mmCIF file of C-alpha atoms and ligand atoms in Angstrom:
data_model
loop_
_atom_site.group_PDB
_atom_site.id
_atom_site.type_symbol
_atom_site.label_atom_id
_atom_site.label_comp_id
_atom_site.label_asym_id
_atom_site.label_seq_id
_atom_site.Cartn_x
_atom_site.Cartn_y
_atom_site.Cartn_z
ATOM 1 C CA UNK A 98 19.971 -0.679 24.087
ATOM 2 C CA UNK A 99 21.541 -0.670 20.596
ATOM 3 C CA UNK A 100 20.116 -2.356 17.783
ATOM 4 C CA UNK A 101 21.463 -4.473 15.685
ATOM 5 C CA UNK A 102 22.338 -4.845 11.780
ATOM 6 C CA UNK A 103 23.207 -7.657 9.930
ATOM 7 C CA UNK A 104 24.280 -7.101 6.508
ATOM 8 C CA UNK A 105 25.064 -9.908 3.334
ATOM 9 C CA UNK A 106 27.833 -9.308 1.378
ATOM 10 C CA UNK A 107 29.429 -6.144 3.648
ATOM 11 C CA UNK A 108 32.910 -6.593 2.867
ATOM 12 C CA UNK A 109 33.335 -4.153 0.196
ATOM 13 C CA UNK A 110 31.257 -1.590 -1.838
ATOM 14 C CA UNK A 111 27.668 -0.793 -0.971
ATOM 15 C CA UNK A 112 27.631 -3.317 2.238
ATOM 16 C CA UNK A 113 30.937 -1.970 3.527
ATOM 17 C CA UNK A 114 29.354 1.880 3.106
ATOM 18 C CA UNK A 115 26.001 0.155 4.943
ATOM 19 C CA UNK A 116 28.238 -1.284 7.590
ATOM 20 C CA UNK A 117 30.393 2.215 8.239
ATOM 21 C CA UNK A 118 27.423 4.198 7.873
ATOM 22 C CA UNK A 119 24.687 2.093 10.473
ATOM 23 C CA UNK A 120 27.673 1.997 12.872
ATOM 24 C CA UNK A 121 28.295 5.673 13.220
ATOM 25 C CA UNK A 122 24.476 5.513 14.100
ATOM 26 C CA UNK A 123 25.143 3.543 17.275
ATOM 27 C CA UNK A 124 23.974 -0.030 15.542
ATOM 28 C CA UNK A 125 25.732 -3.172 16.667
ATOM 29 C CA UNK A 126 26.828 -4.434 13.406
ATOM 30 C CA UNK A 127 27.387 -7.745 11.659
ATOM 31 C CA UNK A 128 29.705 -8.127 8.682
ATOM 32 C CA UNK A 129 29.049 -10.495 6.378
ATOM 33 C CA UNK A 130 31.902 -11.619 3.704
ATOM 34 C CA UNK A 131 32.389 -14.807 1.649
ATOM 35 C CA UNK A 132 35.395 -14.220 -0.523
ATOM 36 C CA UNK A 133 36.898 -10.610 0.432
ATOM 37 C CA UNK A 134 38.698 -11.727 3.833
ATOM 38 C CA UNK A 135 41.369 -8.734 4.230
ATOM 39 C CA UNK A 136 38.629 -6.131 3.009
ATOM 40 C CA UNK A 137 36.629 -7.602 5.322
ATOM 41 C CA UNK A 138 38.700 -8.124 8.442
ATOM 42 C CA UNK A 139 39.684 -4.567 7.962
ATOM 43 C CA UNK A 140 36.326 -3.187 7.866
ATOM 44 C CA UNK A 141 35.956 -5.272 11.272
ATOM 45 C CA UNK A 142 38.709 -3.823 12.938
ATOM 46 C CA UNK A 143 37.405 -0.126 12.135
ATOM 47 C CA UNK A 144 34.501 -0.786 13.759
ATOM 48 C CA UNK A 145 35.436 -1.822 16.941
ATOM 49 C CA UNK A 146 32.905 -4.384 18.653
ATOM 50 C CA UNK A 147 31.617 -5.451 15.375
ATOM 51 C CA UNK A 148 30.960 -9.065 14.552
ATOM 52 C CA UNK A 149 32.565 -10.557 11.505
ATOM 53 C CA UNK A 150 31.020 -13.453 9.805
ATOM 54 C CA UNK A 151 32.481 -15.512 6.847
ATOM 55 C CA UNK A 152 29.803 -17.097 5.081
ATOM 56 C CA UNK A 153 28.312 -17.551 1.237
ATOM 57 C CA UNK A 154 24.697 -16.742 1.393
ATOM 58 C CA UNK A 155 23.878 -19.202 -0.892
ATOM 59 C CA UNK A 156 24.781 -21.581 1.158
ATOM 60 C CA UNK A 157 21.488 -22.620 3.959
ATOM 61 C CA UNK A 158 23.891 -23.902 6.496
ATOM 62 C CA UNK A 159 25.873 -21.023 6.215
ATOM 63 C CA UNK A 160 23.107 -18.541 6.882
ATOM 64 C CA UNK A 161 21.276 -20.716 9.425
ATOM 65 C CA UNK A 162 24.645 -20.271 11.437
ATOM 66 C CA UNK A 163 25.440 -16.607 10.588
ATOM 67 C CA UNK A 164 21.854 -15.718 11.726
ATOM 68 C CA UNK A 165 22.475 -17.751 15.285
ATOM 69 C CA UNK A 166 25.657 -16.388 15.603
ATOM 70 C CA UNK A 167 24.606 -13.006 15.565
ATOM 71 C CA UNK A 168 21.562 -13.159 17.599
ATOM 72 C CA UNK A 169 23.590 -15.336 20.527
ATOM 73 C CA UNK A 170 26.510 -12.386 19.821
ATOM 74 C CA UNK A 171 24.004 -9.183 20.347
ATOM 75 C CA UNK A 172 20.933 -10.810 21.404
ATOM 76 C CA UNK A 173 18.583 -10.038 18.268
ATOM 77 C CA UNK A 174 18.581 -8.956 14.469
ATOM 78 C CA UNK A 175 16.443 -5.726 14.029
ATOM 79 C CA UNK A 176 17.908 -5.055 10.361
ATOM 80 C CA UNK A 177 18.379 -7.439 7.704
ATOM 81 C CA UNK A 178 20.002 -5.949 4.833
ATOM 82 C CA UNK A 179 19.786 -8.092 1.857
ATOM 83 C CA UNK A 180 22.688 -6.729 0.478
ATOM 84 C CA UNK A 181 25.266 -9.796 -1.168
ATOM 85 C CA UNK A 182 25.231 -9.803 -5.139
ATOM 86 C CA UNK A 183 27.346 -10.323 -7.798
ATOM 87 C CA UNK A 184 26.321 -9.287 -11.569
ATOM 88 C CA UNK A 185 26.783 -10.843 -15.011
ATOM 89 C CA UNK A 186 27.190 -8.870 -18.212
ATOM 90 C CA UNK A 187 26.935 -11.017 -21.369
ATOM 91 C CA UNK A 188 24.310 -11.375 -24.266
ATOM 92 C CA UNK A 189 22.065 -14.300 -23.563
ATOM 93 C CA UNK A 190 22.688 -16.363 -26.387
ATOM 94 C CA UNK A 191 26.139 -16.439 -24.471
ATOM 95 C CA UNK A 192 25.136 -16.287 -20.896
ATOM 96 C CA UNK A 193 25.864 -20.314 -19.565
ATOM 97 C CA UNK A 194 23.576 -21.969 -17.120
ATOM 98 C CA UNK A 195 26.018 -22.139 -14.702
ATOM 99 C CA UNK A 196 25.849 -18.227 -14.994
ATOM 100 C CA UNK A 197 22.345 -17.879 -14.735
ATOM 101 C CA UNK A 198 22.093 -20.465 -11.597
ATOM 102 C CA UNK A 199 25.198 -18.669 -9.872
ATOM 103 C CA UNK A 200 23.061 -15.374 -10.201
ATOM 104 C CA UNK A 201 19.755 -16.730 -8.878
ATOM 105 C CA UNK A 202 21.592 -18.604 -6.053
ATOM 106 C CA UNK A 203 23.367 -15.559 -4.408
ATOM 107 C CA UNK A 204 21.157 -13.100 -5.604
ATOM 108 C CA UNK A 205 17.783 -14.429 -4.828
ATOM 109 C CA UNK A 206 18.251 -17.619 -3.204
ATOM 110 C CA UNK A 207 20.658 -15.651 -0.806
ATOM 111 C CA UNK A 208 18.003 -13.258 -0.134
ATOM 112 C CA UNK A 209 15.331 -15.917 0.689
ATOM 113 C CA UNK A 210 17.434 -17.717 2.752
ATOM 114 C CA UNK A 211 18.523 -14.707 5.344
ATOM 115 C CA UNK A 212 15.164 -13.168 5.225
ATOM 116 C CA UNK A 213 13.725 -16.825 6.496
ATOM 117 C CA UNK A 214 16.076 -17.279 9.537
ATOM 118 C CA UNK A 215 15.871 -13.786 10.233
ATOM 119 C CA UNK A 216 12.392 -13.176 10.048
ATOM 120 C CA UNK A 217 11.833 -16.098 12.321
ATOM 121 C CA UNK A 218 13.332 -14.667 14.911
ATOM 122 C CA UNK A 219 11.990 -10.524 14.631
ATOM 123 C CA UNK A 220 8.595 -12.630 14.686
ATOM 124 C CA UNK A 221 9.306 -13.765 17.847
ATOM 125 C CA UNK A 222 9.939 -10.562 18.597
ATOM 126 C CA UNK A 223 7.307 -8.661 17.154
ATOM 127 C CA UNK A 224 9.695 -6.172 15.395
ATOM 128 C CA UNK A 225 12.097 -6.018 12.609
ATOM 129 C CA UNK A 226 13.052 -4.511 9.358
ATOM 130 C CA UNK A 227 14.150 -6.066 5.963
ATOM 131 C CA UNK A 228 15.848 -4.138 3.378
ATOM 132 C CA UNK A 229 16.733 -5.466 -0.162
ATOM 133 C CA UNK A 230 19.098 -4.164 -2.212
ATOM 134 C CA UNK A 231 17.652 -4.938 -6.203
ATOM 135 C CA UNK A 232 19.007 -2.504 -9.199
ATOM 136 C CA UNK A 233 16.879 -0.107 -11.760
ATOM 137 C CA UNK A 234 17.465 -3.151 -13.823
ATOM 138 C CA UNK A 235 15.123 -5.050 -11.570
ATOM 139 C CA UNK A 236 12.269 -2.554 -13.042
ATOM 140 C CA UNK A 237 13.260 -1.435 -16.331
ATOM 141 C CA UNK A 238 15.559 -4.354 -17.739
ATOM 142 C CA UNK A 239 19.000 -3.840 -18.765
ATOM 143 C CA UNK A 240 20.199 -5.085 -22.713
ATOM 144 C CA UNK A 241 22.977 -7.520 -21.923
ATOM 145 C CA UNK A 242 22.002 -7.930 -18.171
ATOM 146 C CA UNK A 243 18.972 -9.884 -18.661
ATOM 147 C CA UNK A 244 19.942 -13.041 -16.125
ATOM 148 C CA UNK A 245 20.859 -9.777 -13.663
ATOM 149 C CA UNK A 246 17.905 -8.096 -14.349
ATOM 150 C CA UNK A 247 15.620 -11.017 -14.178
ATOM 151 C CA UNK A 248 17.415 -12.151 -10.474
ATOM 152 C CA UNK A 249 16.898 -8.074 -9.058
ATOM 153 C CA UNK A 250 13.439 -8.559 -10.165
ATOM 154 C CA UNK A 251 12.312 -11.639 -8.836
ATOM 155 C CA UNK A 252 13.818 -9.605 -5.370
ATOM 156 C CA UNK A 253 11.120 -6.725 -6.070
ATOM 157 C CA UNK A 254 8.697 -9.425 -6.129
ATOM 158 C CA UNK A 255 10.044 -10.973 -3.029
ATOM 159 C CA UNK A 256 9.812 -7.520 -1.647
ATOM 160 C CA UNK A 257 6.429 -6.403 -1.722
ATOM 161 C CA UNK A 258 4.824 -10.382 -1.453
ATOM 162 C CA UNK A 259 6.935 -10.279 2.032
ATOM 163 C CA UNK A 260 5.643 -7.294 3.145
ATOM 164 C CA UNK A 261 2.282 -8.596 3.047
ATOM 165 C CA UNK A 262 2.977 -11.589 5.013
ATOM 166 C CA UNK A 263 4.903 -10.317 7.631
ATOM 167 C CA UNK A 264 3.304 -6.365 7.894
ATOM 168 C CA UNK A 265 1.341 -8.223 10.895
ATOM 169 C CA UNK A 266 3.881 -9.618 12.786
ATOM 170 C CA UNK A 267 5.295 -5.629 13.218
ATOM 171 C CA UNK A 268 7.887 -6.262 10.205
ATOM 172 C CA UNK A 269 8.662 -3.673 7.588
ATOM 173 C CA UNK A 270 10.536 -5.428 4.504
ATOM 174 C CA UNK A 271 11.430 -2.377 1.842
ATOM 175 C CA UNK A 272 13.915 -2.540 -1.291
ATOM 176 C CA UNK A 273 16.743 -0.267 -2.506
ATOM 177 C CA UNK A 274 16.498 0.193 -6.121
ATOM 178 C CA UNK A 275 20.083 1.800 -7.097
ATOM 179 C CA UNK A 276 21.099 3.509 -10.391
ATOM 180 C CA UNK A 277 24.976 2.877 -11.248
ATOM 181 C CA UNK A 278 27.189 3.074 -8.178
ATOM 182 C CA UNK A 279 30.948 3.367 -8.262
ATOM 183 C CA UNK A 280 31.705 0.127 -6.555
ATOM 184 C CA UNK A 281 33.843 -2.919 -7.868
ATOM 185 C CA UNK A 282 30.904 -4.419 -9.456
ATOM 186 C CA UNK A 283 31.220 -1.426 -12.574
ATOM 187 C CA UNK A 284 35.003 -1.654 -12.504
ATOM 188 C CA UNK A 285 34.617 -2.834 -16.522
ATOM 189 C CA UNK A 286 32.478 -0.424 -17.503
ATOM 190 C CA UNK A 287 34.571 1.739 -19.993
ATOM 191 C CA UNK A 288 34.431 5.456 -19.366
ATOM 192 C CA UNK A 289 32.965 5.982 -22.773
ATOM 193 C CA UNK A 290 29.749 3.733 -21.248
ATOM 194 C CA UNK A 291 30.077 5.634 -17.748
ATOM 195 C CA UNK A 292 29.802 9.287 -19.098
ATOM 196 C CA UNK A 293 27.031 8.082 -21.697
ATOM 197 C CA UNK A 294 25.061 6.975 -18.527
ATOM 198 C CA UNK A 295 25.447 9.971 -16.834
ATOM 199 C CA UNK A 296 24.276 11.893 -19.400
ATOM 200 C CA UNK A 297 20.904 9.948 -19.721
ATOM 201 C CA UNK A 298 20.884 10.485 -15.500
ATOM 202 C CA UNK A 299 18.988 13.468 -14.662
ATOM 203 C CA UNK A 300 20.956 14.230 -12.159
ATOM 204 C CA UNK A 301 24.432 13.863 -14.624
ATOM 205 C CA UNK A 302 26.549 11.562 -12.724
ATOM 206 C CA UNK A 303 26.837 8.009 -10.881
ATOM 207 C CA UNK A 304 26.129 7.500 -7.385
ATOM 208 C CA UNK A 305 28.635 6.714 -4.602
ATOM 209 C CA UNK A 306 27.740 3.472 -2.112
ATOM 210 C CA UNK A 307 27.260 6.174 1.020
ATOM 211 C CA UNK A 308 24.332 7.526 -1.122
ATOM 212 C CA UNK A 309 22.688 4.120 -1.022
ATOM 213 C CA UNK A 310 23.781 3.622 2.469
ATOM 214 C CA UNK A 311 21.777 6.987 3.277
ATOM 215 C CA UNK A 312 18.392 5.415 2.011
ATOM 216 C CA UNK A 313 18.987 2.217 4.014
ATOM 217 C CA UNK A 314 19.263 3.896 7.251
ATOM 218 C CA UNK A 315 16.426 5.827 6.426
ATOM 219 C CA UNK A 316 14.723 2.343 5.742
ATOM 220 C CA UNK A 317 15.708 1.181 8.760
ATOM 221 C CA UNK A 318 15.254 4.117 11.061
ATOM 222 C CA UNK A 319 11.695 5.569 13.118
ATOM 223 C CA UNK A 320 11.166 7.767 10.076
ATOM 224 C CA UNK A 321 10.209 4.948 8.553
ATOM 225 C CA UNK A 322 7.429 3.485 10.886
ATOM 226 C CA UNK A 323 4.644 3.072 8.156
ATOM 227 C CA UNK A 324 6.258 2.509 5.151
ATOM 228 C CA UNK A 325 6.266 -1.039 3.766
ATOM 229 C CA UNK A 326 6.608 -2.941 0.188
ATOM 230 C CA UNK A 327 8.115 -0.403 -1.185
ATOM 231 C CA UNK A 328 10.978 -0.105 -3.955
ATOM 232 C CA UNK A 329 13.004 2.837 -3.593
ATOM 233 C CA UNK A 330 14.666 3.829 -6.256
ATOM 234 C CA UNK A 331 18.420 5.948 -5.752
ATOM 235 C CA UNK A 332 19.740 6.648 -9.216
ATOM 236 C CA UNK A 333 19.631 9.923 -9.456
ATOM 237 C CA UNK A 334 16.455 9.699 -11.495
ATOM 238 C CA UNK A 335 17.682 6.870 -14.168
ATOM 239 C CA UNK A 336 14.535 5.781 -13.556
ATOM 240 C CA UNK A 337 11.554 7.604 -13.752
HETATM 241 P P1 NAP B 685 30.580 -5.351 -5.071
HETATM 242 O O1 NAP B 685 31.399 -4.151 -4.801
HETATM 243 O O2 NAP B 685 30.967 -6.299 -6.148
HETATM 244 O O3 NAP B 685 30.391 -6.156 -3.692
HETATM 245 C C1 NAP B 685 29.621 -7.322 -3.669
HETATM 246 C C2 NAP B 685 29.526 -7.824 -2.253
HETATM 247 O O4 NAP B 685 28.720 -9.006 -2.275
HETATM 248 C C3 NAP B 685 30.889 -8.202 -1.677
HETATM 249 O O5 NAP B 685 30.970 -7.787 -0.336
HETATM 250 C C4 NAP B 685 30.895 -9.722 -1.776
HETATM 251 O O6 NAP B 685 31.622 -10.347 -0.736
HETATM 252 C C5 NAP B 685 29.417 -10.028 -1.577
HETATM 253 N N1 NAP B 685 29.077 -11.366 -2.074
HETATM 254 C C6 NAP B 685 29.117 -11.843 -3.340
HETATM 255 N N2 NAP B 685 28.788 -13.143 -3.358
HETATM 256 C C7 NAP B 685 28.536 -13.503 -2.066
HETATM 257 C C8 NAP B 685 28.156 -14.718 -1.446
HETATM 258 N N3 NAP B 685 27.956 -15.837 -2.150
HETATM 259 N N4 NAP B 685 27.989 -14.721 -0.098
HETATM 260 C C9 NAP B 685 28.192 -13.596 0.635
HETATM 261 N N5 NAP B 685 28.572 -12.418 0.093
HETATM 262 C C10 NAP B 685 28.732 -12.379 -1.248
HETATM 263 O O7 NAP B 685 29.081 -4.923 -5.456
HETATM 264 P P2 NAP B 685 28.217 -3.659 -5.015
HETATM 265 O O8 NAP B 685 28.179 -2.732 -6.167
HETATM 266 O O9 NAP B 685 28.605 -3.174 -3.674
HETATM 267 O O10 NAP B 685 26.780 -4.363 -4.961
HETATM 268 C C11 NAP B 685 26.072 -4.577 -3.759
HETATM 269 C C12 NAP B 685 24.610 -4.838 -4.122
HETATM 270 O O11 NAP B 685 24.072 -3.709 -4.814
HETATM 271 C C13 NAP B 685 24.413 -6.033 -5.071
HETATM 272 O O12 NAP B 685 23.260 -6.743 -4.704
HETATM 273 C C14 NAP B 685 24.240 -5.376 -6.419
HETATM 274 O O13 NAP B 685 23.514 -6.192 -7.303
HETATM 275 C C15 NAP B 685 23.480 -4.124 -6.024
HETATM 276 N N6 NAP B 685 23.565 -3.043 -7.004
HETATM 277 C C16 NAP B 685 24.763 -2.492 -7.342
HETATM 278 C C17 NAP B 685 24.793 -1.457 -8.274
HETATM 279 C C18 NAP B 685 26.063 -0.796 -8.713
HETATM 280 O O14 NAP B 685 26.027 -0.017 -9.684
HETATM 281 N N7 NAP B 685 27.196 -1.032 -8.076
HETATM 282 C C19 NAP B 685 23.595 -1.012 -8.858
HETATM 283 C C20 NAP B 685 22.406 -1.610 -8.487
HETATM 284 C C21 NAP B 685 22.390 -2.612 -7.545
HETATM 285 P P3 NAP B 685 33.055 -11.098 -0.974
HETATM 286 O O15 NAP B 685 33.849 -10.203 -1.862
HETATM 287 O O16 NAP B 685 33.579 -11.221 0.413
HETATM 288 O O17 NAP B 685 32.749 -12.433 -1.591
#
């Protein structure tokens, strides 16, 4: 029987390369989109059978009914992918509080909120996997991203205190730790930043979303039977 995927925020960028990428691997897979409908219903209709799900992960109802919906859809969750973020570039002295609750909220708060009504039910069934996508900037701090930074970290924290709790109910929970990705989220970063970046990246250049994709299907696949709490950095060694 095919398992099943449900991914935050998997309308565009990383999610969307999760979504393709877990599908050509014979998952059953649920989209998750909250502003992006087009992207999103076009993703859907690629990947025939899949379950699209509008929903803002900040939002408890929203997830309490995204998570039933899926499970009543395929019959169980054996992937979360804590996926849905949003950034915010600014010093703090000018970052707003509405900024800095915004960021927690969908970054964090979203993350809680899926891995509770998800991780009630892989309890039940003894199995289940939860991936989080964080940043580098989660680890090492970014100048200028320090709301950002502070939200990816509290999800590293999340991460490994998770793992302990539910290692004994057969649940892995791991977390993604990507360097800069060519999605949306970077579409203001002048090329003058972007090649200054890749210069400081061992590996010279930025990543693509299927790269991150790669390393959550590794997460989530047999390969991965004994690894838990762990924050997996894919940055092309940004971070070392
Ligand atoms: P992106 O291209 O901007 O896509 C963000 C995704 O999150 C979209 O699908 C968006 O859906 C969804 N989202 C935002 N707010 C949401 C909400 N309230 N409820 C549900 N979905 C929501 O960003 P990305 O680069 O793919 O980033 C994906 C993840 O990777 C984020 O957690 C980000 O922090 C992390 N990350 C990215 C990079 C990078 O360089 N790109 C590096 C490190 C970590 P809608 O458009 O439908 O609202």
């Amino acid at each position: 029987m095919s398992k099943t995927v449900f991914i935050t925020g998997s309308s565009r960028g990383i999610g969307a390369a999760i979504a393709k990428l877990f599908y050509r691997n014979g998952y059953n897979v649920a989209i998750n989109y909250n502003r992006s409908e087009e992207e999103a219903s076009a993703l859907s209709k690629l990947l025939a059978g899949s379950l699209l799900l509008k929903g803002d992960v900040s939002k408890e109802d929203d997830v309490k009914e995204m998570i039933a919906k899926t499970v009543s859809h395929f019959g169980s969750i054996d992937v979360l992918v804590n996926n849905a973020g949003i950034s915010v570039v600014n010093l703090l002295t000018d970052t707003t509080l509405e900024e800095w609750e915004r960021l927690f909220s969908i970054n964090v708060t979203g993350t809680f909120l899926a891995s509770k009504y998800a991780a009630a039910q892989m309890i039940k069934n003894h199995s289940g996997r939860i991936i989080n996508i964080s940043s580098i900037w989660g680890i090492s701090g970014a100048s200028m991203e320090s709301c950002y930074s502070a939200s990816k970290g509290a999800v590293i924290a999340f991460t490994k205190a998770l793992a302990k709790e539910l290692g004994p109910s057969g649940i892995t929970v791991n977390c993604v730790a990507p360097g800069f990705i060519d999605t949306d989220m970077n579409s203001d970063v002048t090329p003058e930043d972007k090649r200054a970046f890749c210069e400081e990246t061992p590996l010279g250049r930025i990543g693509t979303p299927e790269e991150v994709a790669k390393m959550v299907l590794f997460l989530a696949s047999d390969n991965a039977d004994f690894v838990t709490g762990q924050i997996i950095g894919c940055d092309g060694g940004a971070i070392i």
